[in-house]
């Protein structure tokens, strides 16, 4: 698979990975090995970032669309995420409410569909 696909599966920001990883193709066996026994660079990237949008959104408990609406388009480091969580700006509080409401609505629809036998 392409390095970009492997990076997505490893939940890392590809431009922050070592150049030899960025320019390589990764087999499924190599991906499994990276997941089972990550090298130091992968441990460091996962711990401190920069993190891709999907990880940033998950850690902030918002959607990736919410990040875009707030103008957060760049990857963030763990320190930046911790700072946002410690003193959440208005946009973060608003997007968390939106995300929570959407999840609740999706749950209601799943329950309704289950009750109707869909």
PDB file of C-alpha atoms in Angstrom:
ATOM      1  CA  UNK A   1       0.000   0.000   0.000  1.00  0.00           C
ATOM      2  CA  UNK A   2       1.030   3.600  -0.403  1.00  0.00           C
ATOM      3  CA  UNK A   3       2.682   5.373   2.490  1.00  0.00           C
ATOM      4  CA  UNK A   4      -0.337   7.678   2.750  1.00  0.00           C
ATOM      5  CA  UNK A   5      -2.642   4.699   3.259  1.00  0.00           C
ATOM      6  CA  UNK A   6      -0.315   3.195   5.855  1.00  0.00           C
ATOM      7  CA  UNK A   7      -0.087   6.550   7.647  1.00  0.00           C
ATOM      8  CA  UNK A   8      -3.876   6.761   7.785  1.00  0.00           C
ATOM      9  CA  UNK A   9      -4.075   3.244   9.211  1.00  0.00           C
ATOM     10  CA  UNK A  10      -1.362   4.084  11.756  1.00  0.00           C
ATOM     11  CA  UNK A  11      -3.138   7.383  12.535  1.00  0.00           C
ATOM     12  CA  UNK A  12      -0.044   9.496  11.962  1.00  0.00           C
ATOM     13  CA  UNK A  13       0.560  12.687   9.991  1.00  0.00           C
ATOM     14  CA  UNK A  14       2.556  11.540   6.948  1.00  0.00           C
ATOM     15  CA  UNK A  15       4.684  14.697   6.422  1.00  0.00           C
ATOM     16  CA  UNK A  16       6.008  14.285   9.987  1.00  0.00           C
ATOM     17  CA  UNK A  17       7.115  10.687   9.353  1.00  0.00           C
ATOM     18  CA  UNK A  18      10.704   9.889   8.334  1.00  0.00           C
ATOM     19  CA  UNK A  19      11.456  10.373   4.635  1.00  0.00           C
ATOM     20  CA  UNK A  20      12.227   6.679   4.140  1.00  0.00           C
ATOM     21  CA  UNK A  21       8.682   5.887   5.307  1.00  0.00           C
ATOM     22  CA  UNK A  22       7.102   8.656   3.211  1.00  0.00           C
ATOM     23  CA  UNK A  23       8.689   7.400   0.017  1.00  0.00           C
ATOM     24  CA  UNK A  24       8.067   3.707   0.556  1.00  0.00           C
ATOM     25  CA  UNK A  25       5.341   1.218  -0.100  1.00  0.00           C
ATOM     26  CA  UNK A  26       4.225  -0.785   2.903  1.00  0.00           C
ATOM     27  CA  UNK A  27       3.102  -4.397   2.771  1.00  0.00           C
ATOM     28  CA  UNK A  28       0.375  -5.694   5.031  1.00  0.00           C
ATOM     29  CA  UNK A  29       2.993  -7.648   6.946  1.00  0.00           C
ATOM     30  CA  UNK A  30       5.090  -4.516   7.461  1.00  0.00           C
ATOM     31  CA  UNK A  31       2.008  -2.600   8.599  1.00  0.00           C
ATOM     32  CA  UNK A  32       1.155  -5.347  11.082  1.00  0.00           C
ATOM     33  CA  UNK A  33       4.744  -5.268  12.364  1.00  0.00           C
ATOM     34  CA  UNK A  34       4.583  -1.474  12.780  1.00  0.00           C
ATOM     35  CA  UNK A  35       1.337  -1.834  14.718  1.00  0.00           C
ATOM     36  CA  UNK A  36       2.589  -4.673  16.923  1.00  0.00           C
ATOM     37  CA  UNK A  37       6.076  -3.349  17.638  1.00  0.00           C
ATOM     38  CA  UNK A  38       6.262   0.339  16.670  1.00  0.00           C
ATOM     39  CA  UNK A  39       9.718   1.834  16.111  1.00  0.00           C
ATOM     40  CA  UNK A  40      10.770   4.809  18.275  1.00  0.00           C
ATOM     41  CA  UNK A  41       9.858   7.394  15.618  1.00  0.00           C
ATOM     42  CA  UNK A  42       6.300   6.027  15.453  1.00  0.00           C
ATOM     43  CA  UNK A  43       5.930   5.991  19.242  1.00  0.00           C
ATOM     44  CA  UNK A  44       7.158   9.599  19.364  1.00  0.00           C
ATOM     45  CA  UNK A  45       4.796  10.723  16.571  1.00  0.00           C
ATOM     46  CA  UNK A  46       1.802   9.096  18.219  1.00  0.00           C
ATOM     47  CA  UNK A  47       2.693  10.575  21.591  1.00  0.00           C
ATOM     48  CA  UNK A  48       3.612  14.162  20.649  1.00  0.00           C
ATOM     49  CA  UNK A  49       2.353  14.688  17.103  1.00  0.00           C
ATOM     50  CA  UNK A  50       1.786  16.554  14.938  1.00  0.00           C
ATOM     51  CA  UNK A  51      -1.476  14.633  14.628  1.00  0.00           C
ATOM     52  CA  UNK A  52      -3.713  14.255  11.552  1.00  0.00           C
ATOM     53  CA  UNK A  53      -7.169  15.823  11.502  1.00  0.00           C
ATOM     54  CA  UNK A  54      -8.947  12.591  12.442  1.00  0.00           C
ATOM     55  CA  UNK A  55      -6.865  12.231  15.604  1.00  0.00           C
ATOM     56  CA  UNK A  56      -7.207  15.929  16.454  1.00  0.00           C
ATOM     57  CA  UNK A  57     -10.990  15.691  16.077  1.00  0.00           C
ATOM     58  CA  UNK A  58     -11.204  12.546  18.205  1.00  0.00           C
ATOM     59  CA  UNK A  59      -9.049  13.979  20.980  1.00  0.00           C
ATOM     60  CA  UNK A  60     -11.058  17.206  21.047  1.00  0.00           C
ATOM     61  CA  UNK A  61     -14.363  15.277  20.822  1.00  0.00           C
ATOM     62  CA  UNK A  62     -15.564  17.117  17.718  1.00  0.00           C
ATOM     63  CA  UNK A  63     -16.065  16.167  14.073  1.00  0.00           C
ATOM     64  CA  UNK A  64     -13.548  16.867  11.335  1.00  0.00           C
ATOM     65  CA  UNK A  65     -16.210  19.136   9.820  1.00  0.00           C
ATOM     66  CA  UNK A  66     -16.312  21.015  13.107  1.00  0.00           C
ATOM     67  CA  UNK A  67     -12.571  21.556  12.874  1.00  0.00           C
ATOM     68  CA  UNK A  68     -13.013  22.945   9.369  1.00  0.00           C
ATOM     69  CA  UNK A  69     -15.832  25.255  10.465  1.00  0.00           C
ATOM     70  CA  UNK A  70     -13.549  26.575  13.200  1.00  0.00           C
ATOM     71  CA  UNK A  71     -10.739  27.150  10.709  1.00  0.00           C
ATOM     72  CA  UNK A  72      -8.465  24.471  12.179  1.00  0.00           C
ATOM     73  CA  UNK A  73      -6.825  23.111   9.055  1.00  0.00           C
ATOM     74  CA  UNK A  74      -3.276  22.466  10.226  1.00  0.00           C
ATOM     75  CA  UNK A  75      -2.131  19.439  12.237  1.00  0.00           C
ATOM     76  CA  UNK A  76      -1.796  20.025  15.968  1.00  0.00           C
ATOM     77  CA  UNK A  77       0.720  18.701  18.469  1.00  0.00           C
ATOM     78  CA  UNK A  78      -0.190  17.048  21.742  1.00  0.00           C
ATOM     79  CA  UNK A  79       0.853  20.204  23.610  1.00  0.00           C
ATOM     80  CA  UNK A  80      -1.474  22.320  21.452  1.00  0.00           C
ATOM     81  CA  UNK A  81      -4.323  19.862  22.032  1.00  0.00           C
ATOM     82  CA  UNK A  82      -3.743  19.933  25.785  1.00  0.00           C
ATOM     83  CA  UNK A  83      -3.773  23.742  25.748  1.00  0.00           C
ATOM     84  CA  UNK A  84      -7.106  23.754  23.883  1.00  0.00           C
ATOM     85  CA  UNK A  85      -8.568  21.240  26.322  1.00  0.00           C
ATOM     86  CA  UNK A  86      -7.328  23.171  29.356  1.00  0.00           C
ATOM     87  CA  UNK A  87      -8.898  26.439  28.199  1.00  0.00           C
ATOM     88  CA  UNK A  88     -11.471  25.566  25.527  1.00  0.00           C
ATOM     89  CA  UNK A  89     -12.316  28.452  23.196  1.00  0.00           C
ATOM     90  CA  UNK A  90     -15.944  29.199  22.331  1.00  0.00           C
ATOM     91  CA  UNK A  91     -15.726  27.396  18.978  1.00  0.00           C
ATOM     92  CA  UNK A  92     -14.589  24.185  20.698  1.00  0.00           C
ATOM     93  CA  UNK A  93     -17.430  24.260  23.212  1.00  0.00           C
ATOM     94  CA  UNK A  94     -19.926  24.952  20.411  1.00  0.00           C
ATOM     95  CA  UNK A  95     -18.595  22.138  18.201  1.00  0.00           C
ATOM     96  CA  UNK A  96     -18.627  19.684  21.110  1.00  0.00           C
ATOM     97  CA  UNK A  97     -22.321  20.466  21.650  1.00  0.00           C
ATOM     98  CA  UNK A  98     -23.040  20.028  17.935  1.00  0.00           C
ATOM     99  CA  UNK A  99     -21.122  16.737  17.872  1.00  0.00           C
ATOM    100  CA  UNK A 100     -22.947  15.467  20.963  1.00  0.00           C
ATOM    101  CA  UNK A 101     -26.342  16.445  19.498  1.00  0.00           C
ATOM    102  CA  UNK A 102     -25.588  14.735  16.180  1.00  0.00           C
ATOM    103  CA  UNK A 103     -24.485  11.549  17.961  1.00  0.00           C
ATOM    104  CA  UNK A 104     -27.666  11.580  20.075  1.00  0.00           C
ATOM    105  CA  UNK A 105     -29.815  12.010  16.953  1.00  0.00           C
ATOM    106  CA  UNK A 106     -27.997   9.146  15.211  1.00  0.00           C
ATOM    107  CA  UNK A 107     -28.626   6.947  18.261  1.00  0.00           C
ATOM    108  CA  UNK A 108     -32.340   7.830  18.261  1.00  0.00           C
ATOM    109  CA  UNK A 109     -32.552   6.912  14.567  1.00  0.00           C
ATOM    110  CA  UNK A 110     -30.771   3.587  15.157  1.00  0.00           C
ATOM    111  CA  UNK A 111     -33.170   2.766  17.993  1.00  0.00           C
ATOM    112  CA  UNK A 112     -36.181   3.744  15.876  1.00  0.00           C
ATOM    113  CA  UNK A 113     -34.966   1.613  12.975  1.00  0.00           C
ATOM    114  CA  UNK A 114     -34.336  -1.338  15.296  1.00  0.00           C
ATOM    115  CA  UNK A 115     -37.839  -1.016  16.748  1.00  0.00           C
ATOM    116  CA  UNK A 116     -39.322  -0.931  13.242  1.00  0.00           C
ATOM    117  CA  UNK A 117     -37.267  -3.958  12.204  1.00  0.00           C
ATOM    118  CA  UNK A 118     -35.143  -2.197   9.608  1.00  0.00           C
TER     119      UNK A 118
END
